[in-house]
PDB file of C-alpha atoms and ligand atoms in Angstrom:
ATOM      1  CA  MET A 298      17.712 -89.292 -44.084  1.00 95.00           C
ATOM      2  CA  ARG A 299      14.286 -87.623 -42.618  1.00 97.00           C
ATOM      3  CA  LEU A 300      13.702 -84.485 -44.625  1.00 97.00           C
ATOM      4  CA  VAL A 301      11.373 -81.335 -44.737  1.00 97.00           C
ATOM      5  CA  ASP A 302      10.388 -78.589 -47.254  1.00 98.00           C
ATOM      6  CA  SER A 303       9.574 -75.479 -45.440  1.00 98.00           C
ATOM      7  CA  HIS A 304       8.397 -73.635 -48.372  1.00 98.00           C
ATOM      8  CA  CYS A 305       7.496 -74.862 -51.874  1.00 98.00           C
ATOM      9  CA  HIS A 306       5.080 -73.396 -54.141  1.00 97.00           C
ATOM     10  CA  LEU A 307       2.825 -76.636 -55.077  1.00 98.00           C
ATOM     11  CA  GLN A 308       0.284 -74.563 -56.142  1.00 97.00           C
ATOM     12  CA  ALA A 309       1.985 -72.815 -59.142  1.00 97.00           C
ATOM     13  CA  ASP A 310       0.998 -73.416 -62.722  1.00 96.00           C
ATOM     14  CA  ARG A 311       4.109 -75.596 -63.406  1.00 96.00           C
ATOM     15  CA  PHE A 312       2.731 -78.448 -61.225  1.00 96.00           C
ATOM     16  CA  ASP A 313      -0.569 -78.281 -62.481  1.00 95.00           C
ATOM     17  CA  ASP A 314      -0.164 -81.088 -64.609  1.00 96.00           C
ATOM     18  CA  ASP A 315       1.554 -83.775 -61.671  1.00 96.00           C
ATOM     19  CA  VAL A 316       1.388 -82.102 -58.202  1.00 97.00           C
ATOM     20  CA  ASP A 317       0.367 -85.575 -56.972  1.00 96.00           C
ATOM     21  CA  ALA A 318       3.284 -87.417 -58.567  1.00 97.00           C
ATOM     22  CA  VAL A 319       5.615 -84.583 -57.020  1.00 97.00           C
ATOM     23  CA  VAL A 320       4.302 -85.173 -53.875  1.00 97.00           C
ATOM     24  CA  ALA A 321       4.780 -88.744 -54.047  1.00 97.00           C
ATOM     25  CA  ALA A 322       8.159 -88.512 -55.207  1.00 97.00           C
ATOM     26  CA  ALA A 323       9.192 -86.102 -52.385  1.00 97.00           C
ATOM     27  CA  ARG A 324       7.814 -88.626 -49.975  1.00 97.00           C
ATOM     28  CA  GLU A 325       9.728 -91.321 -51.541  1.00 97.00           C
ATOM     29  CA  ALA A 326      12.915 -89.125 -50.970  1.00 97.00           C
ATOM     30  CA  GLY A 327      12.223 -88.594 -47.491  1.00 97.00           C
ATOM     31  CA  VAL A 328      10.321 -85.518 -47.132  1.00 97.00           C
ATOM     32  CA  GLU A 329       7.993 -85.559 -44.019  1.00 96.00           C
ATOM     33  CA  ARG A 330       6.734 -82.295 -43.869  1.00 95.00           C
ATOM     34  CA  ILE A 331       5.529 -79.806 -46.740  1.00 97.00           C
ATOM     35  CA  LEU A 332       4.649 -76.320 -46.274  1.00 98.00           C
ATOM     36  CA  VAL A 333       2.800 -74.540 -49.397  1.00 98.00           C
ATOM     37  CA  PRO A 334       2.875 -70.659 -48.702  1.00 98.00           C
ATOM     38  CA  GLY A 335       0.691 -68.358 -50.893  1.00 98.00           C
ATOM     39  CA  TRP A 336       1.823 -64.845 -52.756  1.00 97.00           C
ATOM     40  CA  ASN A 337      -1.583 -63.245 -53.041  1.00 97.00           C
ATOM     41  CA  GLY A 338      -5.236 -63.664 -52.942  1.00 96.00           C
ATOM     42  CA  TRP A 339      -5.457 -66.707 -55.105  1.00 97.00           C
ATOM     43  CA  SER A 340      -2.247 -68.760 -54.263  1.00 97.00           C
ATOM     44  CA  SER A 341      -3.394 -68.461 -50.846  1.00 98.00           C
ATOM     45  CA  ASN A 342      -6.753 -69.971 -51.376  1.00 97.00           C
ATOM     46  CA  ALA A 343      -4.997 -72.238 -53.720  1.00 97.00           C
ATOM     47  CA  ALA A 344      -2.688 -73.623 -51.052  1.00 97.00           C
ATOM     48  CA  LEU A 345      -5.457 -74.275 -48.611  1.00 96.00           C
ATOM     49  CA  ALA A 346      -7.164 -76.212 -51.577  1.00 96.00           C
ATOM     50  CA  LEU A 347      -4.010 -78.564 -51.812  1.00 96.00           C
ATOM     51  CA  ALA A 348      -4.045 -79.212 -48.105  1.00 95.00           C
ATOM     52  CA  ASP A 349      -7.541 -80.173 -48.075  1.00 92.00           C
ATOM     53  CA  ARG A 350      -6.729 -82.526 -51.066  1.00 93.00           C
ATOM     54  CA  ILE A 351      -3.442 -84.239 -50.093  1.00 94.00           C
ATOM     55  CA  PRO A 352      -2.875 -85.667 -46.862  1.00 90.00           C
ATOM     56  CA  GLY A 353       0.110 -84.054 -44.695  1.00 88.00           C
ATOM     57  CA  LEU A 354       0.555 -80.727 -46.439  1.00 95.00           C
ATOM     58  CA  ASP A 355       0.555 -77.471 -44.360  1.00 96.00           C
ATOM     59  CA  ALA A 356      -0.465 -73.954 -45.845  1.00 97.00           C
ATOM     60  CA  ALA A 357       0.474 -70.523 -45.240  1.00 98.00           C
ATOM     61  CA  VAL A 358      -1.605 -67.327 -46.625  1.00 98.00           C
ATOM     62  CA  GLY A 359      -0.213 -64.233 -47.276  1.00 98.00           C
ATOM     63  CA  VAL A 360       0.941 -61.379 -49.561  1.00 98.00           C
ATOM     64  CA  HIS A 361       4.440 -61.480 -51.239  1.00 96.00           C
ATOM     65  CA  PRO A 362       6.376 -57.999 -51.606  1.00 96.00           C
ATOM     66  CA  HIS A 363       6.011 -58.231 -55.192  1.00 96.00           C
ATOM     67  CA  ASP A 364       2.110 -58.072 -55.108  1.00 96.00           C
ATOM     68  CA  ALA A 365       2.043 -55.743 -52.437  1.00 94.00           C
ATOM     69  CA  ALA A 366       0.426 -52.939 -54.521  1.00 93.00           C
ATOM     70  CA  LYS A 367      -1.688 -55.613 -56.502  1.00 96.00           C
ATOM     71  CA  VAL A 368      -4.136 -57.161 -54.002  1.00 95.00           C
ATOM     72  CA  SER A 369      -7.436 -55.749 -53.644  1.00 96.00           C
ATOM     73  CA  ASP A 370      -9.262 -55.190 -50.316  1.00 95.00           C
ATOM     74  CA  GLU A 371     -11.218 -58.079 -51.172  1.00 95.00           C
ATOM     75  CA  GLU A 372      -8.550 -60.428 -51.532  1.00 96.00           C
ATOM     76  CA  TRP A 373      -6.902 -59.278 -48.237  1.00 97.00           C
ATOM     77  CA  THR A 374     -10.249 -59.686 -46.421  1.00 97.00           C
ATOM     78  CA  ALA A 375     -10.108 -62.966 -47.787  1.00 96.00           C
ATOM     79  CA  ILE A 376      -6.761 -63.655 -46.571  1.00 97.00           C
ATOM     80  CA  THR A 377      -7.519 -62.474 -43.128  1.00 97.00           C
ATOM     81  CA  ALA A 378     -10.598 -64.920 -42.699  1.00 97.00           C
ATOM     82  CA  ALA A 379      -8.220 -67.795 -44.213  1.00 96.00           C
ATOM     83  CA  ALA A 380      -5.581 -67.327 -41.788  1.00 97.00           C
ATOM     84  CA  THR A 381      -7.880 -68.292 -38.725  1.00 95.00           C
ATOM     85  CA  ASP A 382      -8.106 -71.973 -40.487  1.00 93.00           C
ATOM     86  CA  PRO A 383      -6.227 -74.533 -38.527  1.00 91.00           C
ATOM     87  CA  ARG A 384      -4.727 -76.125 -41.573  1.00 92.00           C
ATOM     88  CA  VAL A 385      -2.889 -72.682 -41.889  1.00 96.00           C
ATOM     89  CA  VAL A 386       0.303 -72.723 -39.834  1.00 96.00           C
ATOM     90  CA  ALA A 387       1.981 -69.375 -40.955  1.00 97.00           C
ATOM     91  CA  ILE A 388       1.315 -66.044 -42.419  1.00 98.00           C
ATOM     92  CA  GLY A 389       3.128 -65.556 -45.842  1.00 96.00           C
ATOM     93  CA  GLU A 390       5.057 -65.322 -47.726  1.00 97.00           C
ATOM     94  CA  THR A 391       5.450 -61.859 -47.157  1.00 98.00           C
ATOM     95  CA  GLY A 392       8.700 -59.446 -46.653  1.00 97.00           C
ATOM     96  CA  LEU A 393      10.508 -57.073 -48.790  1.00 97.00           C
ATOM     97  CA  ASP A 394      12.219 -57.160 -51.972  1.00 96.00           C
ATOM     98  CA  TYR A 395      14.473 -54.048 -53.158  1.00 95.00           C
ATOM     99  CA  ASP A 396      15.878 -56.271 -56.036  1.00 93.00           C
ATOM    100  CA  ARG A 397      13.123 -56.477 -58.324  1.00 91.00           C
ATOM    101  CA  VAL A 398      10.705 -53.693 -56.821  1.00 90.00           C
ATOM    102  CA  PHE A 399       7.799 -55.197 -58.938  1.00 93.00           C
ATOM    103  CA  SER A 400       5.746 -53.204 -56.052  1.00 93.00           C
ATOM    104  CA  PRO A 401       6.889 -49.517 -54.779  1.00 95.00           C
ATOM    105  CA  ILE A 402       8.700 -49.597 -51.736  1.00 95.00           C
ATOM    106  CA  LEU A 403       6.330 -47.658 -49.782  1.00 97.00           C
ATOM    107  CA  ALA A 404       3.467 -50.444 -50.848  1.00 96.00           C
ATOM    108  CA  GLN A 405       5.689 -53.202 -49.635  1.00 96.00           C
ATOM    109  CA  LEU A 406       6.180 -51.730 -46.375  1.00 97.00           C
ATOM    110  CA  VAL A 407       2.282 -51.142 -45.857  1.00 97.00           C
ATOM    111  CA  ASN A 408       2.112 -54.512 -46.901  1.00 97.00           C
ATOM    112  CA  LEU A 409       4.662 -56.247 -44.784  1.00 98.00           C
ATOM    113  CA  ARG A 410       3.235 -54.340 -41.364  1.00 97.00           C
ATOM    114  CA  ARG A 411      -0.371 -55.761 -41.988  1.00 97.00           C
ATOM    115  CA  ASN A 412       1.062 -59.234 -42.644  1.00 98.00           C
ATOM    116  CA  LEU A 413       3.095 -58.872 -39.641  1.00 98.00           C
ATOM    117  CA  GLU A 414       0.034 -57.757 -37.734  1.00 97.00           C
ATOM    118  CA  LEU A 415      -2.129 -60.389 -38.747  1.00 98.00           C
ATOM    119  CA  ALA A 416       0.593 -63.139 -38.085  1.00 97.00           C
ATOM    120  CA  ALA A 417       0.845 -61.543 -34.218  1.00 96.00           C
ATOM    121  CA  ALA A 418      -3.053 -61.738 -34.081  1.00 96.00           C
ATOM    122  CA  MET A 419      -3.001 -65.240 -35.335  1.00 95.00           C
ATOM    123  CA  GLY A 420      -0.011 -66.090 -32.982  1.00 95.00           C
ATOM    124  CA  LYS A 421       1.334 -67.824 -36.114  1.00 96.00           C
ATOM    125  CA  PRO A 422       4.891 -67.131 -37.488  1.00 97.00           C
ATOM    126  CA  ALA A 423       5.258 -65.122 -40.235  1.00 98.00           C
ATOM    127  CA  ILE A 424       7.395 -66.069 -43.234  1.00 98.00           C
ATOM    128  CA  LEU A 425       9.700 -63.504 -44.629  1.00 98.00           C
ATOM    129  CA  HIS A 426      11.108 -63.298 -48.073  1.00 97.00           C
ATOM    130  CA  CYS A 427      13.973 -60.410 -48.246  1.00 96.00           C
ATOM    131  CA  ARG A 428      16.005 -59.385 -51.087  1.00 94.00           C
ATOM    132  CA  SER A 429      18.267 -56.416 -51.457  1.00 92.00           C
ATOM    133  CA  ARG A 430      19.777 -54.764 -54.575  1.00 91.00           C
ATOM    134  CA  THR A 431      22.954 -56.711 -55.946  1.00 87.00           C
ATOM    135  CA  GLY A 432      25.753 -56.240 -53.484  1.00 86.00           C
ATOM    136  CA  GLU A 433      23.645 -53.932 -51.130  1.00 91.00           C
ATOM    137  CA  ARG A 434      21.934 -54.764 -47.832  1.00 94.00           C
ATOM    138  CA  ASP A 435      19.045 -52.306 -47.974  1.00 95.00           C
ATOM    139  CA  ALA A 436      16.047 -54.884 -47.744  1.00 96.00           C
ATOM    140  CA  GLN A 437      17.879 -56.713 -44.985  1.00 96.00           C
ATOM    141  CA  ASP A 438      18.404 -53.700 -42.793  1.00 97.00           C
ATOM    142  CA  ALA A 439      14.816 -52.232 -43.692  1.00 97.00           C
ATOM    143  CA  LEU A 440      13.458 -55.895 -42.820  1.00 97.00           C
ATOM    144  CA  LEU A 441      15.176 -55.519 -39.229  1.00 97.00           C
ATOM    145  CA  ALA A 442      14.115 -51.955 -38.448  1.00 97.00           C
ATOM    146  CA  GLU A 443      10.482 -53.044 -39.191  1.00 97.00           C
ATOM    147  CA  LEU A 444      10.897 -56.156 -36.710  1.00 97.00           C
ATOM    148  CA  ARG A 445      12.122 -53.916 -34.215  1.00 97.00           C
ATOM    149  CA  ALA A 446       9.718 -51.059 -34.542  1.00 96.00           C
ATOM    150  CA  PHE A 447       6.910 -53.361 -34.150  1.00 95.00           C
ATOM    151  CA  GLY A 448       7.455 -53.924 -30.472  1.00 90.00           C
ATOM    152  CA  PRO A 449       7.140 -56.712 -28.047  1.00 90.00           C
ATOM    153  CA  ASP A 450       4.149 -58.137 -29.857  1.00 92.00           C
ATOM    154  CA  VAL A 451       6.237 -58.991 -32.731  1.00 95.00           C
ATOM    155  CA  PRO A 452       5.222 -62.308 -34.231  1.00 95.00           C
ATOM    156  CA  PRO A 453       7.745 -65.065 -34.360  1.00 96.00           C
ATOM    157  CA  VAL A 454       9.296 -64.915 -37.979  1.00 97.00           C
ATOM    158  CA  VAL A 455      11.251 -67.577 -40.561  1.00 98.00           C
ATOM    159  CA  VAL A 456      13.721 -66.328 -42.595  1.00 98.00           C
ATOM    160  CA  HIS A 457      12.961 -67.837 -45.688  1.00 97.00           C
ATOM    161  CA  SER A 458      15.478 -68.593 -48.396  1.00 97.00           C
ATOM    162  CA  PHE A 459      18.259 -67.116 -46.316  1.00 97.00           C
ATOM    163  CA  SER A 460      20.326 -64.631 -48.144  1.00 94.00           C
ATOM    164  CA  GLY A 461      22.740 -61.867 -46.546  1.00 92.00           C
ATOM    165  CA  PRO A 462      25.585 -61.282 -44.450  1.00 94.00           C
ATOM    166  CA  VAL A 463      26.292 -63.139 -41.087  1.00 96.00           C
ATOM    167  CA  ASP A 464      25.520 -60.198 -38.869  1.00 97.00           C
ATOM    168  CA  TYR A 465      22.121 -59.843 -40.351  1.00 97.00           C
ATOM    169  CA  ALA A 466      21.690 -63.877 -39.513  1.00 98.00           C
ATOM    170  CA  GLU A 467      22.805 -62.732 -35.928  1.00 98.00           C
ATOM    171  CA  SER A 468      20.227 -59.859 -35.592  1.00 97.00           C
ATOM    172  CA  MET A 469      17.874 -62.039 -36.794  1.00 97.00           C
ATOM    173  CA  LEU A 470      18.545 -65.047 -34.275  1.00 97.00           C
ATOM    174  CA  GLU A 471      18.333 -62.538 -31.518  1.00 96.00           C
ATOM    175  CA  LEU A 472      14.767 -61.266 -32.489  1.00 95.00           C
ATOM    176  CA  GLY A 473      14.031 -65.248 -32.197  1.00 94.00           C
ATOM    177  CA  ALA A 474      13.992 -65.769 -35.778  1.00 97.00           C
ATOM    178  CA  ALA A 475      14.148 -69.221 -37.430  1.00 98.00           C
ATOM    179  CA  ILE A 476      16.210 -69.624 -40.635  1.00 98.00           C
ATOM    180  CA  SER A 477      15.239 -71.558 -43.570  1.00 98.00           C
ATOM    181  CA  ILE A 478      18.074 -72.635 -46.374  1.00 98.00           C
ATOM    182  CA  SER A 479      17.094 -72.934 -49.718  1.00 98.00           C
ATOM    183  CA  GLY A 480      19.046 -73.851 -53.157  1.00 97.00           C
ATOM    184  CA  LEU A 481      19.890 -70.112 -53.116  1.00 96.00           C
ATOM    185  CA  ALA A 482      23.012 -70.834 -50.836  1.00 97.00           C
ATOM    186  CA  PHE A 483      24.858 -72.721 -53.637  1.00 97.00           C
ATOM    187  CA  ARG A 484      24.786 -69.292 -55.899  1.00 94.00           C
ATOM    188  CA  LYS A 485      27.598 -66.778 -56.293  1.00 93.00           C
ATOM    189  CA  GLY A 486      27.381 -63.965 -53.889  1.00 90.00           C
ATOM    190  CA  GLU A 487      25.761 -66.308 -51.419  1.00 93.00           C
ATOM    191  CA  GLU A 488      29.114 -67.399 -49.626  1.00 95.00           C
ATOM    192  CA  ALA A 489      28.139 -66.126 -46.425  1.00 95.00           C
ATOM    193  CA  THR A 490      25.309 -68.588 -45.646  1.00 97.00           C
ATOM    194  CA  ALA A 491      27.604 -71.304 -45.379  1.00 97.00           C
ATOM    195  CA  ASP A 492      29.098 -69.693 -42.052  1.00 97.00           C
ATOM    196  CA  VAL A 493      25.271 -68.788 -41.187  1.00 98.00           C
ATOM    197  CA  VAL A 494      24.611 -72.703 -41.376  1.00 98.00           C
ATOM    198  CA  ARG A 495      27.051 -73.370 -38.754  1.00 97.00           C
ATOM    199  CA  PHE A 496      25.803 -71.582 -36.029  1.00 97.00           C
ATOM    200  CA  VAL A 497      22.005 -71.301 -36.133  1.00 98.00           C
ATOM    201  CA  PRO A 498      20.670 -73.402 -33.173  1.00 97.00           C
ATOM    202  CA  ALA A 499      19.242 -76.718 -34.495  1.00 97.00           C
ATOM    203  CA  ASP A 500      15.735 -75.838 -33.079  1.00 96.00           C
ATOM    204  CA  ARG A 501      15.395 -72.854 -35.285  1.00 97.00           C
ATOM    205  CA  LEU A 502      17.237 -74.236 -38.614  1.00 98.00           C
ATOM    206  CA  LEU A 503      14.848 -74.904 -41.500  1.00 98.00           C
ATOM    207  CA  ILE A 504      15.438 -76.009 -45.257  1.00 98.00           C
ATOM    208  CA  GLU A 505      13.328 -75.659 -48.266  1.00 98.00           C
ATOM    209  CA  THR A 506      13.476 -75.755 -51.885  1.00 98.00           C
ATOM    210  CA  ASP A 507      11.287 -72.783 -52.785  1.00 97.00           C
ATOM    211  CA  SER A 508       9.940 -74.879 -55.740  1.00 97.00           C
ATOM    212  CA  PRO A 509       9.518 -74.307 -58.408  1.00 96.00           C
ATOM    213  CA  PHE A 510      12.428 -71.794 -58.072  1.00 95.00           C
ATOM    214  CA  LEU A 511      16.146 -71.934 -57.019  1.00 94.00           C
ATOM    215  CA  SER A 512      17.094 -75.317 -57.986  1.00 94.00           C
ATOM    216  CA  PRO A 513      19.815 -76.758 -56.262  1.00 93.00           C
ATOM    217  CA  PRO A 514      23.079 -78.207 -58.025  1.00 94.00           C
ATOM    218  CA  GLY A 515      21.645 -81.506 -59.693  1.00 93.00           C
ATOM    219  CA  ALA A 516      18.096 -80.592 -59.811  1.00 94.00           C
ATOM    220  CA  PRO A 517      16.440 -79.831 -62.897  1.00 92.00           C
ATOM    221  CA  ARG A 518      16.854 -76.120 -63.788  1.00 92.00           C
ATOM    222  CA  SER A 519      13.543 -75.671 -65.305  1.00 93.00           C
ATOM    223  CA  ARG A 520      11.617 -76.882 -62.617  1.00 96.00           C
ATOM    224  CA  ASN A 521      12.781 -77.341 -58.764  1.00 96.00           C
ATOM    225  CA  ALA A 522      10.594 -79.793 -56.684  1.00 97.00           C
ATOM    226  CA  PRO A 523      10.399 -80.896 -53.060  1.00 98.00           C
ATOM    227  CA  GLU A 524      12.320 -84.114 -53.657  1.00 97.00           C
ATOM    228  CA  TRP A 525      15.281 -82.274 -53.968  1.00 98.00           C
ATOM    229  CA  VAL A 526      15.679 -80.535 -50.715  1.00 98.00           C
ATOM    230  CA  GLY A 527      17.841 -83.239 -49.561  1.00 97.00           C
ATOM    231  CA  VAL A 528      20.810 -81.968 -51.837  1.00 97.00           C
ATOM    232  CA  THR A 529      20.517 -78.582 -49.480  1.00 97.00           C
ATOM    233  CA  ALA A 530      19.907 -80.860 -46.546  1.00 98.00           C
ATOM    234  CA  VAL A 531      23.355 -83.286 -47.181  1.00 97.00           C
ATOM    235  CA  TRP A 532      25.547 -79.716 -47.560  1.00 97.00           C
ATOM    236  CA  VAL A 533      23.780 -78.687 -44.057  1.00 97.00           C
ATOM    237  CA  ALA A 534      24.589 -81.989 -42.105  1.00 98.00           C
ATOM    238  CA  GLU A 535      28.344 -81.805 -43.537  1.00 97.00           C
ATOM    239  CA  LEU A 536      28.757 -78.244 -42.517  1.00 97.00           C
ATOM    240  CA  ARG A 537      27.454 -78.823 -39.112  1.00 97.00           C
ATOM    241  CA  ASN A 538      29.159 -81.997 -38.930  1.00 97.00           C
ATOM    242  CA  THR A 539      26.348 -83.747 -38.155  1.00 97.00           C
ATOM    243  CA  ASP A 540      25.784 -87.335 -39.465  1.00 97.00           C
ATOM    244  CA  ARG A 541      22.790 -87.322 -41.623  1.00 96.00           C
ATOM    245  CA  GLU A 542      20.381 -89.491 -39.559  1.00 96.00           C
ATOM    246  CA  SER A 543      20.325 -86.852 -36.475  1.00 96.00           C
ATOM    247  CA  ALA A 544      20.629 -84.096 -39.212  1.00 97.00           C
ATOM    248  CA  GLY A 545      17.178 -85.363 -40.259  1.00 97.00           C
ATOM    249  CA  ASP A 546      15.816 -85.736 -37.057  1.00 97.00           C
ATOM    250  CA  ALA A 547      16.657 -82.129 -35.965  1.00 97.00           C
ATOM    251  CA  LEU A 548      15.045 -80.779 -39.242  1.00 97.00           C
ATOM    252  CA  VAL A 549      11.894 -82.401 -38.549  1.00 96.00           C
ATOM    253  CA  ALA A 550      11.913 -81.684 -34.922  1.00 96.00           C
ATOM    254  CA  ALA A 551      12.513 -77.867 -35.948  1.00 97.00           C
ATOM    255  CA  TYR A 552       9.585 -77.717 -38.349  1.00 97.00           C
ATOM    256  CA  ASP A 553       7.330 -78.883 -36.091  1.00 96.00           C
ATOM    257  CA  ARG A 554       8.731 -76.684 -33.057  1.00 95.00           C
ATOM    258  CA  VAL A 555       8.063 -73.465 -35.549  1.00 96.00           C
ATOM    259  CA  PHE A 556       4.915 -74.520 -36.912  1.00 95.00           C
ATOM    260  CA  SER A 557       3.582 -77.395 -34.831  1.00 79.00           C
ATOM    261  CA  SER A 558       1.276 -76.045 -32.013  1.00 51.00           C
ATOM    262  CA  HIS A 559      -1.265 -75.394 -35.313  1.00 47.00           C
ATOM    263  CA  ARG A 560      -0.681 -78.970 -36.437  1.00 51.00           C
ATOM    264  CA  ALA A 561      -1.748 -80.125 -33.090  1.00 48.00           C
ATOM    265  CA  ALA A 562      -4.848 -77.722 -32.832  1.00 44.00           C
ATOM    266  CA  ALA A 563      -5.686 -78.872 -36.439  1.00 45.00           C
ATOM    267  CA  GLY A 564      -5.736 -82.316 -35.143  1.00 45.00           C
ATOM    268  CA  ARG A 565      -4.665 -83.437 -38.522  1.00 43.00           C
ATOM    269  CA  ALA A 566      -3.890 -86.920 -39.651  1.00 42.00           C
ATOM    270  CA  GLY A 567      -2.157 -88.363 -42.597  1.00 42.00           C
ATOM    271  CA  PRO A 568       1.508 -89.776 -43.351  1.00 41.00           C
ATOM    272  CA  GLY A 569       3.166 -86.565 -42.980  1.00 40.00           C
TER     273      GLY A 569
HETATM  274 ZN1   ZN B 228       8.512 -68.437 -52.064  1.00 62.93          ZN
END
């Protein structure tokens, strides 16, 4: 089955010792596209460095809500400069996290707005993280309000590691979003994701691991890796009553549609 991993943090220190072997194992498992998003200045830069060194990787640069209050002006300036790089296919990850609140909510909102503005200015999609407090939907509702308030120039968005109720997914699709499914879907409290998977248009449905986090069933709990994205892909294909081969083709096509104009602009070669 052809596969993509639309979101994995291969620059995280847990991959320091064996990132080349991790990518090789992913290729062996059928993963044809890999996107490495940043979460702050250092990790955005590191994503680009990996894309330089390993053929076929795509990068994204941006500031995660956890880091919203921690990123310096210099870091942000470097991210905005890196955003013009043709190997950068998206801005992110950014978004809102009202569950852990590692940065104050006001700082998260300011950060989200400037990441969205950067994405709009670059004509690249914004990758959005969104987690509400347990049992609530406060962050999802705030994120929808921000996107609507942005106005007609709102950039295309990717809802990373989807979590939330069915009507939230419907509202995101109305705004033109692509929805990316991760191993989070298998966890307790995330049951609505199975319903969402059934109705997302094929050209806006992505899958991801969010490695090294969110191991799906069967993957090592200690460290998720892109080779495990197939667990989620098979589950998605079954829910959509699609055979694996056409489901895989659709995943690659959706990835290329969401991120591809920049791949073409980069003129990049490589096995991916
Ligand atoms: Zn992530």
